[in-house]
Coordinates of C-alpha atoms and ligand atoms in Angstrom, one line a residue:
M13 CA 14.4 105.1 178.6
L14 CA 15.3 103.0 175.7
R15 CA 14.6 98.9 175.9
L16 CA 17.0 96.2 175.3
Y17 CA 16.1 93.4 173.2
D18 CA 15.2 91.7 176.4
G19 CA 13.1 94.4 177.7
Q20 CA 15.5 95.9 180.0
K21 CA 15.4 99.5 180.2
I22 CA 18.6 101.7 179.4
P23 CA 18.9 105.3 179.7
V24 CA 18.9 107.4 176.3
I25 CA 22.1 109.3 177.2
G26 CA 25.2 108.7 179.4
M27 CA 28.5 110.4 180.1
G28 CA 31.4 108.9 178.7
T29 CA 34.6 108.9 181.4
L30 CA 37.5 108.0 179.4
N31 CA 40.5 110.0 180.3
I32 CA 38.6 111.4 183.3
I33 CA 41.4 109.9 185.8
G34 CA 42.4 110.8 189.3
K35 CA 40.9 111.2 192.7
A36 CA 40.5 114.9 192.0
K37 CA 37.9 113.8 189.6
I38 CA 35.4 112.3 192.5
P39 CA 33.8 115.4 192.8
H40 CA 33.4 115.9 189.2
F41 CA 31.2 112.5 188.9
K42 CA 29.3 113.6 192.0
E43 CA 28.5 116.9 190.3
A44 CA 27.4 115.0 187.1
I45 CA 24.9 112.8 189.3
D46 CA 23.7 116.2 190.8
I47 CA 23.3 117.5 187.1
G48 CA 21.3 114.7 186.2
Y49 CA 23.5 112.0 184.7
R50 CA 22.2 108.2 185.4
M51 CA 24.5 106.5 183.2
F52 CA 28.2 106.1 183.3
D53 CA 30.4 104.6 180.9
T54 CA 34.1 103.5 182.1
A55 CA 36.0 100.6 181.4
H56 CA 38.8 98.4 183.4
I57 CA 41.5 100.0 180.8
Y58 CA 40.2 103.7 181.7
H59 CA 41.6 103.5 185.3
N60 CA 39.1 105.3 186.8
E61 CA 36.4 102.5 188.0
T62 CA 37.8 103.4 191.7
N63 CA 36.7 106.9 191.7
L64 CA 33.7 106.7 189.9
G65 CA 32.9 104.0 192.4
T66 CA 33.4 106.4 195.3
A67 CA 31.5 109.0 193.6
I68 CA 28.8 106.6 193.2
R69 CA 28.9 105.3 196.7
E70 CA 29.1 108.9 198.2
S71 CA 25.8 110.1 196.1
I72 CA 24.0 107.1 197.7
A73 CA 25.1 107.6 201.1
E74 CA 24.2 111.3 200.7
G75 CA 20.5 110.2 199.9
K76 CA 21.1 111.5 196.3
V77 CA 20.1 108.7 194.2
S78 CA 20.0 105.2 194.8
R79 CA 21.8 102.4 193.0
E80 CA 18.7 101.3 191.0
D81 CA 18.5 105.0 189.8
L82 CA 21.9 104.5 188.4
Y83 CA 23.0 102.5 185.1
I84 CA 26.4 101.7 184.9
V85 CA 28.3 100.3 182.0
S86 CA 32.1 98.8 182.3
K87 CA 34.2 96.8 179.8
L88 CA 36.3 93.7 180.3
G89 CA 39.8 94.8 179.5
P90 CA 41.5 93.2 176.4
Q91 CA 44.1 91.2 179.0
F92 CA 41.2 89.0 180.5
H93 CA 39.8 87.8 177.2
Q94 CA 41.2 84.3 177.8
P95 CA 37.9 82.3 178.8
D96 CA 39.3 81.3 182.3
L97 CA 39.9 85.0 183.2
V98 CA 36.6 86.8 181.8
E99 CA 35.0 86.2 185.3
K100 CA 38.2 87.5 187.1
G101 CA 38.3 90.6 185.0
C102 CA 34.4 91.4 185.8
R103 CA 35.0 90.8 189.4
I104 CA 38.0 93.3 189.5
S105 CA 35.7 95.9 188.1
L106 CA 33.0 95.4 190.4
E107 CA 35.6 95.4 193.3
R108 CA 36.9 98.7 192.0
L109 CA 33.2 100.1 191.5
G110 CA 32.3 99.0 194.8
L111 CA 29.2 97.5 193.5
D112 CA 27.7 94.1 193.3
Y113 CA 26.5 94.2 189.8
I114 CA 27.3 96.2 186.6
D115 CA 24.1 97.0 184.6
L116 CA 25.6 96.5 181.3
Y117 CA 29.1 94.7 180.7
L118 CA 30.8 95.1 177.3
L119 CA 33.6 93.3 175.6
N120 CA 36.0 96.6 175.1
S121 CA 37.1 95.3 171.9
P122 CA 37.6 92.2 169.6
V123 CA 41.3 92.4 170.2
A124 CA 42.8 90.4 172.8
F125 CA 46.1 90.6 174.5
V126 CA 48.3 87.6 175.9
H127 CA 47.8 87.8 179.6
Q128 CA 51.1 89.1 181.3
S129 CA 49.4 91.0 184.4
D130 CA 46.0 92.3 185.6
Q131 CA 47.2 95.9 185.1
Y132 CA 47.7 97.5 181.7
T133 CA 48.5 101.1 181.3
F134 CA 45.9 102.6 178.1
P135 CA 47.1 103.8 175.9
P136 CA 50.5 102.4 176.0
T137 CA 53.2 105.0 176.5
P138 CA 55.9 105.0 174.1
Q139 CA 58.2 103.5 176.2
Q140 CA 56.2 100.8 177.0
N141 CA 56.3 97.7 174.9
R142 CA 53.3 96.9 173.1
P143 CA 51.1 93.9 174.7
E144 CA 51.4 91.0 172.6
F145 CA 48.1 90.2 170.7
D146 CA 46.3 86.8 171.4
D147 CA 45.1 86.4 168.0
E148 CA 44.6 83.1 168.2
L149 CA 41.5 83.8 170.6
T150 CA 38.2 84.6 168.8
P151 CA 36.0 87.2 170.2
T152 CA 33.4 84.5 170.5
R153 CA 35.0 82.2 173.1
T154 CA 35.5 85.1 175.0
W155 CA 32.0 86.0 174.8
R156 CA 30.8 82.6 175.7
A157 CA 32.7 83.0 178.7
L158 CA 31.2 86.5 179.4
E159 CA 27.8 84.9 179.2
M160 CA 28.5 83.4 182.4
C161 CA 29.1 86.7 184.3
K162 CA 25.3 87.2 183.3
R163 CA 24.3 83.8 184.5
K164 CA 26.0 84.7 187.9
G165 CA 24.4 87.8 188.0
L166 CA 27.4 90.0 187.8
A167 CA 26.0 91.6 185.0
R168 CA 22.5 92.2 184.0
A169 CA 22.9 92.8 180.5
L170 CA 26.1 92.2 177.9
G171 CA 27.2 93.8 174.8
V172 CA 30.2 94.4 172.9
S173 CA 32.1 97.5 171.8
N174 CA 34.2 98.5 168.8
F175 CA 32.8 95.2 166.8
N176 CA 32.2 95.4 163.2
E177 CA 29.5 93.4 161.5
E178 CA 31.4 90.2 160.7
Q179 CA 32.6 89.9 164.0
L180 CA 29.0 90.7 165.4
C181 CA 27.7 87.8 162.8
E182 CA 30.1 85.6 164.3
I183 CA 28.8 85.9 168.2
L184 CA 25.0 86.0 166.7
D185 CA 26.0 82.6 164.8
D186 CA 26.9 81.2 168.0
C187 CA 25.8 82.5 171.3
E188 CA 23.2 81.6 174.0
V189 CA 22.9 85.4 175.3
K190 CA 22.9 88.3 172.2
P191 CA 25.0 91.2 172.4
A192 CA 22.3 93.9 173.6
V193 CA 24.6 97.2 172.5
N194 CA 27.5 97.4 170.3
Q195 CA 29.2 100.9 171.4
V196 CA 31.1 102.2 168.6
E197 CA 31.9 105.8 167.3
C198 CA 29.1 107.3 166.2
S199 CA 28.1 110.9 165.3
V200 CA 26.9 113.4 162.9
G201 CA 30.4 113.5 161.8
F202 CA 30.9 109.6 161.5
R203 CA 27.4 108.4 160.9
Q204 CA 28.1 104.6 160.4
D205 CA 24.9 103.9 158.6
K206 CA 25.6 100.7 157.6
L207 CA 27.0 99.2 160.8
R208 CA 24.0 101.0 162.4
K209 CA 21.4 99.7 160.1
F210 CA 22.8 95.9 160.7
C211 CA 22.8 96.3 164.6
T212 CA 19.2 97.8 164.5
D213 CA 18.2 94.8 161.9
N214 CA 19.4 92.1 164.8
G215 CA 18.0 94.0 168.0
I216 CA 21.3 95.4 168.9
L217 CA 21.4 98.8 170.1
V218 CA 24.2 101.6 169.4
M219 CA 26.0 103.3 171.9
A220 CA 27.7 106.2 170.5
H221 CA 31.2 106.8 172.0
S222 CA 32.8 110.5 170.9
P223 CA 29.6 111.8 169.8
L224 CA 31.2 115.3 169.6
G225 CA 33.9 114.1 167.4
N226 CA 36.8 114.6 170.0
P227 CA 36.9 118.2 169.2
R228 CA 40.2 119.0 170.8
S229 CA 42.2 116.3 169.1
C230 CA 41.2 117.4 165.7
P231 CA 44.2 117.5 163.4
P232 CA 45.3 121.1 162.3
E233 CA 44.2 120.3 158.6
C234 CA 40.6 119.5 159.7
T235 CA 37.7 121.5 161.3
P236 CA 35.7 119.8 164.1
F237 CA 32.4 119.1 162.9
L238 CA 31.1 121.3 165.8
R239 CA 32.4 124.1 164.0
S240 CA 31.0 123.3 160.5
P241 CA 28.6 125.6 158.7
V242 CA 25.5 123.1 158.8
L243 CA 25.4 122.1 162.0
T244 CA 25.9 125.8 163.1
S245 CA 22.9 126.8 160.8
V246 CA 20.9 124.1 162.5
A247 CA 21.8 124.9 165.7
S248 CA 20.7 128.6 165.3
I249 CA 17.4 127.3 164.1
C250 CA 16.8 125.0 167.1
R251 CA 18.5 127.8 169.5
R252 CA 20.9 125.5 170.7
T253 CA 24.6 124.9 170.6
T254 CA 26.2 122.9 167.9
A255 CA 27.1 120.3 170.8
Q256 CA 23.5 119.9 171.8
V257 CA 22.2 119.3 168.3
A258 CA 24.8 116.8 167.5
I259 CA 23.7 115.0 170.9
R260 CA 20.0 115.3 169.8
Y261 CA 20.8 114.1 166.4
L262 CA 21.9 111.0 167.6
M263 CA 19.4 110.2 169.7
E264 CA 17.1 110.9 166.9
K265 CA 18.6 108.2 165.1
G266 CA 18.0 105.9 168.1
T267 CA 21.4 105.5 169.4
I268 CA 22.9 106.6 172.9
P269 CA 25.4 109.0 173.0
I270 CA 27.6 109.4 175.8
P271 CA 29.4 112.6 175.4
K272 CA 32.5 113.3 178.0
S273 CA 33.4 116.8 179.4
T274 CA 35.3 117.7 182.4
N275 CA 33.6 121.0 182.5
R276 CA 30.6 121.6 184.6
F277 CA 28.7 123.7 182.3
R278 CA 29.5 121.8 179.3
M279 CA 28.3 118.7 181.2
A280 CA 24.8 120.6 181.9
E281 CA 24.9 121.7 178.5
N282 CA 25.4 118.0 177.0
L283 CA 22.4 117.0 178.9
N284 CA 19.8 119.7 178.3
V285 CA 18.4 118.0 175.0
F286 CA 15.2 116.8 175.9
D287 CA 13.2 119.9 174.8
F288 CA 13.6 120.5 171.3
D289 CA 13.4 118.6 168.1
I290 CA 15.4 118.7 165.0
A291 CA 13.1 119.0 161.9
E292 CA 13.3 116.4 159.5
I293 CA 14.8 118.7 156.6
D294 CA 17.3 119.6 159.2
M295 CA 18.2 116.0 160.0
N296 CA 18.6 115.6 156.1
S297 CA 20.8 118.5 155.5
L298 CA 23.1 117.3 158.2
D299 CA 22.9 113.9 156.8
E300 CA 24.0 115.4 153.5
N301 CA 26.7 118.3 154.3
I302 CA 29.1 116.9 156.9
E303 CA 32.2 115.2 156.1
Q304 CA 32.7 112.0 157.5
R305 CA 35.5 111.0 159.5
R306 CA 36.8 108.8 162.0
T307 CA 38.2 110.7 165.0
A308 CA 38.8 108.4 168.1
S309 CA 42.1 107.1 167.8
L310 CA 42.0 102.9 168.0
N311 CA 45.8 102.7 167.5
W312 CA 46.4 100.1 170.2
M313 CA 44.7 97.6 168.0
R314 CA 46.3 97.9 164.9
G315 CA 48.1 95.1 163.6
S316 CA 45.7 92.5 165.4
V317 CA 44.1 90.1 162.8
N318 CA 40.8 91.0 165.0
C319 CA 41.3 94.9 164.5
P320 CA 37.9 95.7 163.5
F321 CA 37.9 98.8 161.5
E322 CA 40.2 100.3 159.0
L323 CA 42.5 103.0 161.1
N324 CA 43.0 106.0 159.4
C325 CA 43.4 108.5 162.2
Ligands
A2P402 P1 35.9 119.6 177.8 O1 36.1 118.3 178.6 O2 36.8 120.5 178.0 O3 34.6 119.9 177.9 P2 33.4 113.5 172.8 O4 32.5 113.2 173.9 O5 33.0 113.5 171.5 O6 34.9 112.4 172.9 O7 34.3 114.7 173.1 C1 34.8 114.9 174.3 C2 35.3 116.3 174.1 O8 34.3 117.5 173.6 C3 36.3 117.0 175.3 O9 37.5 117.5 175.0 C4 35.3 118.2 175.7 O10 35.9 119.1 176.5 C5 34.8 118.6 174.6 N1 33.1 119.0 174.8 C6 32.5 118.4 175.5 N2 31.3 119.0 175.6 C7 31.2 120.1 174.7 C8 30.6 121.0 174.5 N3 29.1 121.0 174.7 N4 31.0 121.8 173.5 C9 32.4 121.9 173.1 N5 32.9 121.1 173.5 C10 32.5 120.2 174.4

């Protein structure tokens, strides 16, 4: 367990759930609990909170875990950023999950949409009109409303996702509850040294999404870092798979990886990262020899004045 700045405990690894959609995935989430996952990362826009919630409730009813054993992360959809809608967005997630509190509730992005409806398909299909950005609304105003969700006990801790340093500074300058976590893409192939240092210096934990670099969506001209020679060589020194080393690497850096897999063997493999270390010399070699590249597409934020990063993928 790691600790948030206020002393609350948070697991050192979790399971990402983006794109794990449909009722057929309920047994998959239950299997993840059986394998030993205790933290799950979902979001309003992932459209899987209901199924994850069912899996959680069934596992609790079967006596496999208790609610307190689990750590559930969810995120406010960008269509609920208007301060008077924030609590509604949070309550919809709670209702879908069937829970009475979320352990860690994140602002999904600094980008806000004009509220047209509670539903929003993610990512937008080519036929769908792109939602209109509400660029007048600052992330800090949404944050101040999110603080109320914690005061009311709907969320035990609060954080952000996909925020850059400047946007974090704006919140830090004008908040009562400090963000405990910034969830961003972070991996051995996209280390985010500067942003990680800023977060660490400010007591904010980095949760690492896309820790395996989305290997299946790698463009043909690139080689996924899971197949890079240096990672392959360190993996053979550690007698582990490249995925296990990539996950352990993030833990050594003090971040919280949330790998996702739809395969039970890879799900188990990704959690089996506790009984080995990566030697300092090998950590250095990984730091120096892997090309850095963003892999998670954040295209839906493109064009907003609040888009946090230069998007090149
Ligand atoms: P699959 O669902 O078939 O296992 P990330 O978490 O970085 O976004 O990466 C998720 C992708 O990585 C998924 O496509 C997943 O495919 C794949 N993946 C997950 N675990 C492993 C693993 N241990 N080895 C190789 N690929 C993996």
